[in-house]
Amino acid sequence: MVVVRKRGSKEVHNFTFQNPTRIVFGEGRIGEVGGLVPPDSKVLLIYGGGSAEKTGVLNQVRRALADFHVVEFGGIEPNPRYATAMKAVEVIAQEGIDFLLAVGGGSVIDATKFIAAATNHHGDRWEILTSRGAVVKSALPFGTILTLPATGSEMNSGAVITHEENGAKLPFLSPHCYPLFSVLDPTVTYTLPPRQIANGVADAFVHVIEQYLTYPVGARVQDGFAESLMRILIDLGPIALDRPTDYEVRANLMWTATLALNGLIGAGVPHDWASHMIAHEITALNDTDHARTLAVVLPALLDDQRGPKREKLLQYATNVWGISGGTEEARIDAVINATRNFFETLGIKTRLSDYGIYGEGIEHIVAALQRHGMTELGEHRALTPADARRILERAQ
């Protein structure tokens, strides 16, 4: 018997799931990193600005790597830059580096993934991004020490890099770019500024939404897991801002952000990611924090796509927000408003005008989507740049 399944089929999709990253979780675990790095490695220690130094995390790492040959490379930016990453590739060639260790949040880890792939790539390194990672055949091994829970980059194979001169911010994926290990110590998040904690909560929340709020395929495990993660973020996000040294809160947020994008809840279900692709172009335009661009785009996209997403919007309303009364349209209105208000409660503005973007900026974003090949977005690959313009106008 031949069974035909069409795109949009309401059955769990076939999938293969494998995640090779070893997670070392808990207070005091950074001291164990010397036993995680392969013996006799020449290590490039990669980090961002001064926060890892000020908090003492870098000194913990240096002590743990006292028996290794270590070269340091700092200065990775938020929204990591292609040019900076390429400078690290030069250092690797000069110093004979054979292992990378990222100390930071998603930006540092994303940059490290690109550096690992670019080091082994023969040819134009920019094509790693224009091919979305298809040209990556190998990468230097690397580990991470997470200091900011947000992107889930510590347990996945994806990254996003900004090319400032080209005005481009592009993602890539490669099975060669999973970290060998990631150390997660919730206590290192105690001194993070409230803005970064709020951004991390919002980023993780939208990661879950992108893999959940599409159309039903009968994936009860994935849906239930996703709904639990969102409820945790809704409950603990505001508390984390009020009680920065509450270990239980910070530990749960850190693990939730990791699980939001380690591939587990996205296995066997359709994905959207249109909010991310549109939001990337906002960041490329004016360098607005990634999480804040997501908080602008997502509510407008949900409102615009309430028809195709109807069934999952109603499920989301009931199972995540407890909204079950009124007509279907009223429930959809209520849950979109609840989502927007959640971001606002975290101190994140949710309108383009809050970030100084109006008509001309919208046209720039739409043109950039077209230029970067982002012409078939969403779970049905049906959203065009013209649709993105309408969504952005709705987000004004």
CSV table of C-alpha atoms in Angstrom, one decimal, residues 5-385:
chain,number,residue,atom,x,y,z
A,5,ARG,CA,1.5,12.7,2.6
A,6,LYS,CA,1.2,16.2,1.4
A,7,ARG,CA,2.7,19.4,2.8
A,8,GLY,CA,0.4,20.4,5.6
A,9,SER,CA,-0.6,16.9,6.5
A,10,LYS,CA,-2.0,16.6,10.0
A,11,GLU,CA,0.3,13.8,11.0
A,12,VAL,CA,3.6,13.9,13.0
A,13,HIS,CA,6.3,14.4,10.4
A,14,ASN,CA,9.1,11.8,10.0
A,15,PHE,CA,12.2,12.9,11.8
A,16,THR,CA,15.7,12.0,12.9
A,17,PHE,CA,16.9,13.5,16.2
A,18,GLN,CA,20.4,13.5,17.4
A,19,ASN,CA,22.1,16.1,19.7
A,20,PRO,CA,25.7,15.3,20.5
A,21,THR,CA,26.3,18.2,22.9
A,22,ARG,CA,27.3,17.3,26.4
A,23,ILE,CA,25.6,19.6,29.0
A,24,VAL,CA,27.5,20.2,32.3
A,25,PHE,CA,25.0,22.0,34.5
A,26,GLY,CA,25.1,23.6,37.9
A,27,GLU,CA,26.9,25.9,40.3
A,28,GLY,CA,30.7,25.6,40.3
A,29,ARG,CA,30.9,23.5,37.1
A,30,ILE,CA,33.2,25.9,35.2
A,31,GLY,CA,36.1,24.6,37.2
A,32,GLU,CA,35.7,21.2,35.4
A,33,VAL,CA,36.3,22.6,31.9
A,34,GLY,CA,39.9,21.5,31.9
A,35,GLY,CA,38.7,17.9,32.0
A,36,LEU,CA,36.3,18.5,29.0
A,37,VAL,CA,38.8,20.0,26.6
A,38,PRO,CA,40.8,17.4,24.7
A,39,PRO,CA,44.3,16.9,26.2
A,40,ASP,CA,47.2,18.8,24.6
A,41,SER,CA,44.9,21.2,22.8
A,42,LYS,CA,45.9,24.6,21.8
A,43,VAL,CA,42.9,26.6,22.8
A,44,LEU,CA,41.5,29.9,21.5
A,45,LEU,CA,39.5,31.5,24.2
A,46,ILE,CA,36.8,33.6,22.6
A,47,TYR,CA,34.7,36.2,24.4
A,48,GLY,CA,32.9,39.5,24.0
A,49,GLY,CA,33.3,42.7,25.9
A,50,GLY,CA,34.3,43.3,29.5
A,51,SER,CA,31.4,41.6,31.4
A,52,ALA,CA,33.0,38.2,31.5
A,53,GLU,CA,36.1,39.8,32.9
A,54,LYS,CA,34.3,41.9,35.5
A,55,THR,CA,32.2,39.0,36.8
A,56,GLY,CA,35.2,36.8,37.3
A,57,VAL,CA,34.1,34.1,34.8
A,58,LEU,CA,37.1,34.5,32.6
A,59,ASN,CA,39.4,34.1,35.6
A,60,GLN,CA,37.6,30.9,36.5
A,61,VAL,CA,38.2,29.7,33.0
A,62,ARG,CA,41.8,30.7,33.0
A,63,ARG,CA,42.4,28.7,36.2
A,64,ALA,CA,40.7,25.7,34.8
A,65,LEU,CA,42.8,25.8,31.6
A,66,ALA,CA,46.1,26.4,33.4
A,67,ASP,CA,47.7,23.3,31.9
A,68,PHE,CA,46.8,24.2,28.3
A,69,HIS,CA,48.3,26.5,25.8
A,70,VAL,CA,45.7,29.3,25.6
A,71,VAL,CA,45.4,32.3,23.3
A,72,GLU,CA,42.7,34.9,24.0
A,73,PHE,CA,40.5,36.6,21.5
A,74,GLY,CA,38.0,39.2,22.8
A,75,GLY,CA,35.8,41.8,21.3
A,76,ILE,CA,33.0,39.7,19.8
A,77,GLU,CA,30.0,42.1,19.4
A,78,PRO,CA,26.3,41.7,20.1
A,79,ASN,CA,25.0,40.6,16.7
A,80,PRO,CA,28.5,39.3,15.9
A,81,ARG,CA,30.3,40.7,12.9
A,82,TYR,CA,31.8,38.8,10.0
A,83,ALA,CA,34.9,41.0,9.9
A,84,THR,CA,35.6,40.3,13.6
A,85,ALA,CA,35.2,36.6,13.2
A,86,MET,CA,37.6,36.6,10.3
A,87,LYS,CA,40.2,38.2,12.4
A,88,ALA,CA,39.9,35.2,14.8
A,89,VAL,CA,40.4,32.9,11.8
A,90,GLU,CA,43.7,34.6,11.1
A,91,VAL,CA,44.8,34.2,14.7
A,92,ILE,CA,44.0,30.5,14.5
A,93,ALA,CA,46.2,30.1,11.5
A,94,GLN,CA,49.1,32.0,13.1
A,95,GLU,CA,49.0,30.2,16.4
A,96,GLY,CA,48.2,26.7,15.3
A,97,ILE,CA,45.0,26.6,17.3
A,98,ASP,CA,43.1,23.3,17.3
A,99,PHE,CA,40.3,23.9,19.8
A,100,LEU,CA,37.9,26.8,20.5
A,101,LEU,CA,36.2,27.8,23.7
A,102,ALA,CA,33.4,30.3,23.7
A,103,VAL,CA,32.7,32.2,26.9
A,104,GLY,CA,29.6,34.3,26.6
A,105,GLY,CA,26.0,34.3,25.3
A,106,GLY,CA,24.5,33.6,22.0
A,107,SER,CA,26.5,36.2,20.1
A,108,VAL,CA,29.9,34.8,21.2
A,109,ILE,CA,28.8,31.2,20.6
A,110,ASP,CA,27.4,32.0,17.2
A,111,ALA,CA,30.6,33.7,16.2
A,112,THR,CA,32.6,30.7,17.5
A,113,LYS,CA,30.5,28.4,15.3
A,114,PHE,CA,31.2,30.5,12.3
A,115,ILE,CA,34.9,30.8,13.1
A,116,ALA,CA,35.1,27.0,13.6
A,117,ALA,CA,33.5,26.5,10.1
A,118,ALA,CA,35.4,29.2,8.4
A,119,THR,CA,38.8,27.9,9.6
A,120,ASN,CA,38.2,24.7,7.7
A,121,HIS,CA,36.5,26.1,4.7
A,122,HIS,CA,38.5,26.6,1.5
A,123,GLY,CA,37.1,29.4,-0.5
A,124,ASP,CA,35.0,32.5,0.2
A,125,ARG,CA,33.9,32.2,3.8
A,126,TRP,CA,30.8,34.4,3.1
A,127,GLU,CA,29.3,31.5,1.1
A,128,ILE,CA,28.9,29.7,4.4
A,129,LEU,CA,26.1,32.1,5.1
A,130,THR,CA,24.8,32.6,1.6
A,131,SER,CA,24.5,28.8,1.4
A,132,ARG,CA,22.8,28.6,4.8
A,133,GLY,CA,25.6,26.3,5.8
A,134,ALA,CA,25.4,23.8,3.0
A,135,VAL,CA,29.0,24.2,2.0
A,136,VAL,CA,30.3,23.4,5.5
A,137,LYS,CA,32.1,20.0,5.4
A,138,SER,CA,34.0,20.2,8.7
A,139,ALA,CA,34.7,22.5,11.6
A,140,LEU,CA,37.2,22.9,14.4
A,141,PRO,CA,36.0,21.3,17.6
A,142,PHE,CA,34.7,23.8,20.3
A,143,GLY,CA,33.0,24.0,23.6
A,144,THR,CA,31.0,26.8,25.3
A,145,ILE,CA,30.6,28.3,28.7
A,146,LEU,CA,27.2,30.0,28.7
A,147,THR,CA,26.9,33.4,30.5
A,148,LEU,CA,23.5,34.5,29.1
A,149,PRO,CA,20.5,32.2,28.7
A,150,ALA,CA,18.7,33.2,25.5
A,151,THR,CA,19.5,31.8,22.1
A,152,GLY,CA,20.0,28.1,22.8
A,153,SER,CA,23.1,28.3,20.7
A,154,GLU,CA,24.9,26.3,23.4
A,155,MET,CA,23.1,23.1,22.3
A,156,ASN,CA,22.3,23.5,18.6
A,157,SER,CA,24.2,23.7,15.3
A,158,GLY,CA,22.9,27.1,14.1
A,159,ALA,CA,24.3,30.6,14.2
A,160,VAL,CA,23.6,34.1,12.8
A,161,ILE,CA,26.3,36.5,11.6
A,162,THR,CA,26.1,40.1,10.6
A,163,HIS,CA,28.0,41.6,7.7
A,164,GLU,CA,28.0,45.3,8.5
A,165,GLU,CA,29.4,46.5,5.2
A,166,ASN,CA,26.8,44.5,3.3
A,167,GLY,CA,23.9,45.4,5.6
A,168,ALA,CA,23.2,41.7,5.9
A,169,LYS,CA,22.3,39.4,8.9
A,170,LEU,CA,22.2,35.8,7.8
A,171,PRO,CA,21.7,32.4,9.6
A,172,PHE,CA,23.4,29.1,8.9
A,173,LEU,CA,23.1,25.5,10.1
A,174,SER,CA,25.5,22.6,10.0
A,175,PRO,CA,25.7,19.3,11.8
A,176,HIS,CA,29.5,20.0,12.1
A,177,CYS,CA,28.8,23.0,14.3
A,178,TYR,CA,27.4,21.4,17.5
A,179,PRO,CA,29.4,22.3,20.6
A,180,LEU,CA,31.2,19.2,22.0
A,181,PHE,CA,30.2,20.4,25.5
A,182,SER,CA,28.5,23.4,27.2
A,183,VAL,CA,28.9,24.4,30.8
A,184,LEU,CA,25.8,26.1,32.3
A,185,ASP,CA,26.3,27.7,35.7
A,186,PRO,CA,23.1,29.7,36.7
A,187,THR,CA,25.1,31.8,39.2
A,188,VAL,CA,27.0,33.6,36.5
A,189,THR,CA,23.7,35.2,35.4
A,190,TYR,CA,23.2,37.0,38.7
A,191,THR,CA,25.0,40.2,37.7
A,192,LEU,CA,23.5,40.5,34.2
A,193,PRO,CA,21.7,43.8,33.5
A,194,PRO,CA,17.8,43.5,33.6
A,195,ARG,CA,17.7,44.4,29.9
A,196,GLN,CA,19.7,41.3,29.0
A,197,ILE,CA,17.6,39.0,31.2
A,198,ALA,CA,14.4,40.4,29.6
A,199,ASN,CA,15.9,39.9,26.1
A,200,GLY,CA,16.8,36.3,27.0
A,201,VAL,CA,13.3,35.5,28.2
A,202,ALA,CA,11.7,37.0,25.1
A,203,ASP,CA,14.2,35.3,22.7
A,204,ALA,CA,13.6,31.9,24.2
A,205,PHE,CA,9.8,32.4,24.2
A,206,VAL,CA,9.8,33.3,20.5
A,207,HIS,CA,12.0,30.3,19.7
A,208,VAL,CA,9.4,28.0,21.2
A,209,ILE,CA,6.6,29.9,19.3
A,210,GLU,CA,8.4,29.4,15.9
A,211,GLN,CA,8.3,25.6,16.4
A,212,TYR,CA,4.8,25.4,17.9
A,213,LEU,CA,2.4,28.0,16.5
A,214,THR,CA,2.0,26.7,13.0
A,215,TYR,CA,-0.7,24.0,12.3
A,216,PRO,CA,-1.5,20.8,14.2
A,217,VAL,CA,0.1,17.5,13.3
A,218,GLY,CA,-0.9,15.5,16.3
A,219,ALA,CA,2.5,15.9,18.0
A,220,ARG,CA,1.2,15.7,21.6
A,221,VAL,CA,4.7,15.3,23.1
A,222,GLN,CA,6.2,18.2,21.3
A,223,ASP,CA,3.2,20.4,21.8
A,224,GLY,CA,3.0,19.6,25.5
A,225,PHE,CA,6.6,20.2,26.0
A,226,ALA,CA,6.5,23.5,24.2
A,227,GLU,CA,3.5,24.7,26.2
A,228,SER,CA,5.3,23.9,29.4
A,229,LEU,CA,8.3,25.8,28.4
A,230,MET,CA,6.2,28.9,27.5
A,231,ARG,CA,4.3,28.8,30.8
A,232,ILE,CA,7.6,28.6,32.7
A,233,LEU,CA,8.9,31.7,30.8
A,234,ILE,CA,5.7,33.6,31.5
A,235,ASP,CA,5.8,32.7,35.2
A,236,LEU,CA,9.5,33.2,35.9
A,237,GLY,CA,10.5,36.0,33.5
A,238,PRO,CA,9.1,38.8,35.6
A,239,ILE,CA,10.4,37.1,38.8
A,240,ALA,CA,13.9,36.9,37.4
A,241,LEU,CA,13.9,40.7,37.0
A,242,ASP,CA,12.8,41.2,40.6
A,243,ARG,CA,15.0,38.5,42.3
A,244,PRO,CA,18.3,38.4,40.3
A,245,THR,CA,20.0,36.0,42.8
A,246,ASP,CA,17.3,33.4,43.1
A,247,TYR,CA,19.1,30.2,42.1
A,248,GLU,CA,15.9,28.2,41.4
A,249,VAL,CA,14.5,30.9,39.1
A,250,ARG,CA,17.8,31.4,37.2
A,251,ALA,CA,18.5,27.7,36.9
A,252,ASN,CA,15.0,27.1,35.4
A,253,LEU,CA,15.3,30.0,33.0
A,254,MET,CA,18.8,28.8,31.8
A,255,TRP,CA,17.6,25.3,31.1
A,256,THR,CA,14.4,26.4,29.5
A,257,ALA,CA,16.3,28.7,27.1
A,258,THR,CA,18.5,25.7,26.2
A,259,LEU,CA,15.6,23.3,25.6
A,260,ALA,CA,13.7,25.9,23.6
A,261,LEU,CA,16.1,25.5,20.7
A,262,ASN,CA,18.1,22.2,21.0
A,263,GLY,CA,16.0,20.5,18.4
A,264,LEU,CA,13.8,18.4,20.7
A,265,ILE,CA,10.5,20.3,20.6
A,266,GLY,CA,11.0,21.0,16.9
A,267,ALA,CA,11.4,17.3,15.9
A,268,GLY,CA,8.5,16.1,13.7
A,269,VAL,CA,6.6,19.3,13.6
A,270,PRO,CA,6.4,22.2,11.1
A,271,HIS,CA,8.4,25.3,11.8
A,272,ASP,CA,7.7,29.0,11.0
A,273,TRP,CA,10.8,31.3,11.5
A,274,ALA,CA,9.2,34.1,9.5
A,275,SER,CA,9.4,36.4,12.6
A,276,HIS,CA,13.1,35.7,12.9
A,277,MET,CA,13.9,36.3,9.2
A,278,ILE,CA,12.0,39.6,9.2
A,279,ALA,CA,13.4,40.6,12.6
A,280,HIS,CA,17.0,39.9,11.4
A,281,GLU,CA,16.6,42.6,8.8
A,282,ILE,CA,15.4,45.1,11.4
A,283,THR,CA,18.6,44.5,13.4
A,284,ALA,CA,20.7,44.8,10.2
A,285,LEU,CA,19.1,48.2,9.6
A,286,ASN,CA,19.6,49.8,13.0
A,287,ASP,CA,21.3,47.3,15.3
A,288,THR,CA,18.3,46.9,17.6
A,289,ASP,CA,18.6,44.0,20.1
A,290,HIS,CA,17.5,40.8,18.4
A,291,ALA,CA,14.9,39.9,21.1
A,292,ARG,CA,13.3,43.3,20.8
A,293,THR,CA,12.9,43.0,17.0
A,294,LEU,CA,11.2,39.7,17.6
A,295,ALA,CA,8.8,41.2,20.1
A,296,VAL,CA,7.9,43.8,17.5
A,297,VAL,CA,7.3,41.4,14.6
A,298,LEU,CA,5.6,38.4,16.3
A,299,PRO,CA,2.4,39.9,17.6
A,300,ALA,CA,1.8,41.6,14.2
A,301,LEU,CA,2.6,38.4,12.3
A,302,LEU,CA,0.2,36.4,14.5
A,303,ASP,CA,-2.6,39.0,13.9
A,304,ASP,CA,-1.9,38.9,10.1
A,305,GLN,CA,-1.7,35.1,10.0
A,306,ARG,CA,-4.7,34.4,12.2
A,307,GLY,CA,-6.4,32.4,9.4
A,308,PRO,CA,-3.6,29.9,8.6
A,309,LYS,CA,-2.7,29.7,12.3
A,310,ARG,CA,-6.2,29.5,13.6
A,311,GLU,CA,-6.2,26.1,15.2
A,312,LYS,CA,-2.9,26.5,16.9
A,313,LEU,CA,-3.7,30.0,18.1
A,314,LEU,CA,-6.8,28.7,19.8
A,315,GLN,CA,-4.8,25.8,21.3
A,316,TYR,CA,-2.1,28.3,22.5
A,317,ALA,CA,-4.8,30.5,24.0
A,318,THR,CA,-6.3,27.7,26.1
A,319,ASN,CA,-3.2,25.6,27.0
A,320,VAL,CA,-0.7,28.4,27.7
A,321,TRP,CA,-2.8,31.4,28.7
A,322,GLY,CA,-5.9,29.8,30.0
A,323,ILE,CA,-8.1,31.8,27.6
A,324,SER,CA,-11.2,29.7,26.9
A,325,GLY,CA,-14.2,32.0,27.0
A,326,GLY,CA,-15.8,33.9,24.2
A,327,THR,CA,-15.9,33.5,20.4
A,328,GLU,CA,-13.0,32.1,18.5
A,329,GLU,CA,-12.1,35.5,17.2
A,330,ALA,CA,-12.3,37.1,20.7
A,331,ARG,CA,-10.0,34.4,22.0
A,332,ILE,CA,-7.5,35.0,19.2
A,333,ASP,CA,-7.6,38.7,19.9
A,334,ALA,CA,-7.0,38.1,23.6
A,335,VAL,CA,-4.1,35.7,23.2
A,336,ILE,CA,-2.3,38.1,20.7
A,337,ASN,CA,-2.8,40.9,23.2
A,338,ALA,CA,-1.5,38.7,26.0
A,339,THR,CA,1.6,37.9,24.1
A,340,ARG,CA,2.3,41.6,23.4
A,341,ASN,CA,1.6,42.5,27.0
A,342,PHE,CA,4.0,39.8,28.2
A,343,PHE,CA,6.8,41.4,26.3
A,344,GLU,CA,5.8,44.9,27.5
A,345,THR,CA,5.8,43.5,31.1
A,346,LEU,CA,9.4,42.6,30.6
A,347,GLY,CA,10.2,46.2,29.6
A,348,ILE,CA,10.3,45.4,25.9
A,349,LYS,CA,8.6,47.8,23.5
A,350,THR,CA,6.6,46.1,20.7
A,351,ARG,CA,6.1,48.7,18.0
A,352,LEU,CA,8.4,49.7,15.1
A,353,SER,CA,7.8,53.4,16.0
A,354,ASP,CA,9.4,52.7,19.4
A,355,TYR,CA,12.6,52.0,17.6
A,356,GLY,CA,12.4,54.9,15.1
A,357,ILE,CA,11.3,52.9,12.1
A,358,TYR,CA,8.7,54.2,9.8
A,359,GLY,CA,7.7,54.0,6.1
A,360,GLU,CA,11.2,54.4,4.6
A,361,GLY,CA,12.6,51.9,7.1
A,362,ILE,CA,9.9,49.3,6.2
A,363,GLU,CA,10.7,49.6,2.5
A,364,HIS,CA,14.4,49.1,3.3
A,365,ILE,CA,13.6,45.9,5.3
A,366,VAL,CA,11.3,44.5,2.5
A,367,ALA,CA,14.0,45.2,-0.1
A,368,ALA,CA,16.6,43.4,2.1
A,369,LEU,CA,14.4,40.3,2.4
A,370,GLN,CA,14.1,40.2,-1.4
A,371,ARG,CA,17.8,40.7,-1.8
A,372,HIS,CA,18.7,37.9,0.7
A,373,GLY,CA,16.3,35.4,-0.9
A,374,MET,CA,13.8,35.5,1.9
A,375,THR,CA,10.9,35.3,-0.5
A,376,GLU,CA,9.0,32.1,0.8
A,377,LEU,CA,8.7,32.4,4.5
A,378,GLY,CA,6.6,30.7,7.2
A,379,GLU,CA,5.5,27.1,7.8
A,380,HIS,CA,3.7,27.0,4.4
A,381,ARG,CA,6.5,28.9,2.6
A,382,ALA,CA,3.8,31.3,1.5
A,383,LEU,CA,4.9,34.6,3.0
A,384,THR,CA,6.5,36.9,0.4
A,385,PRO,CA,8.3,40.3,0.9
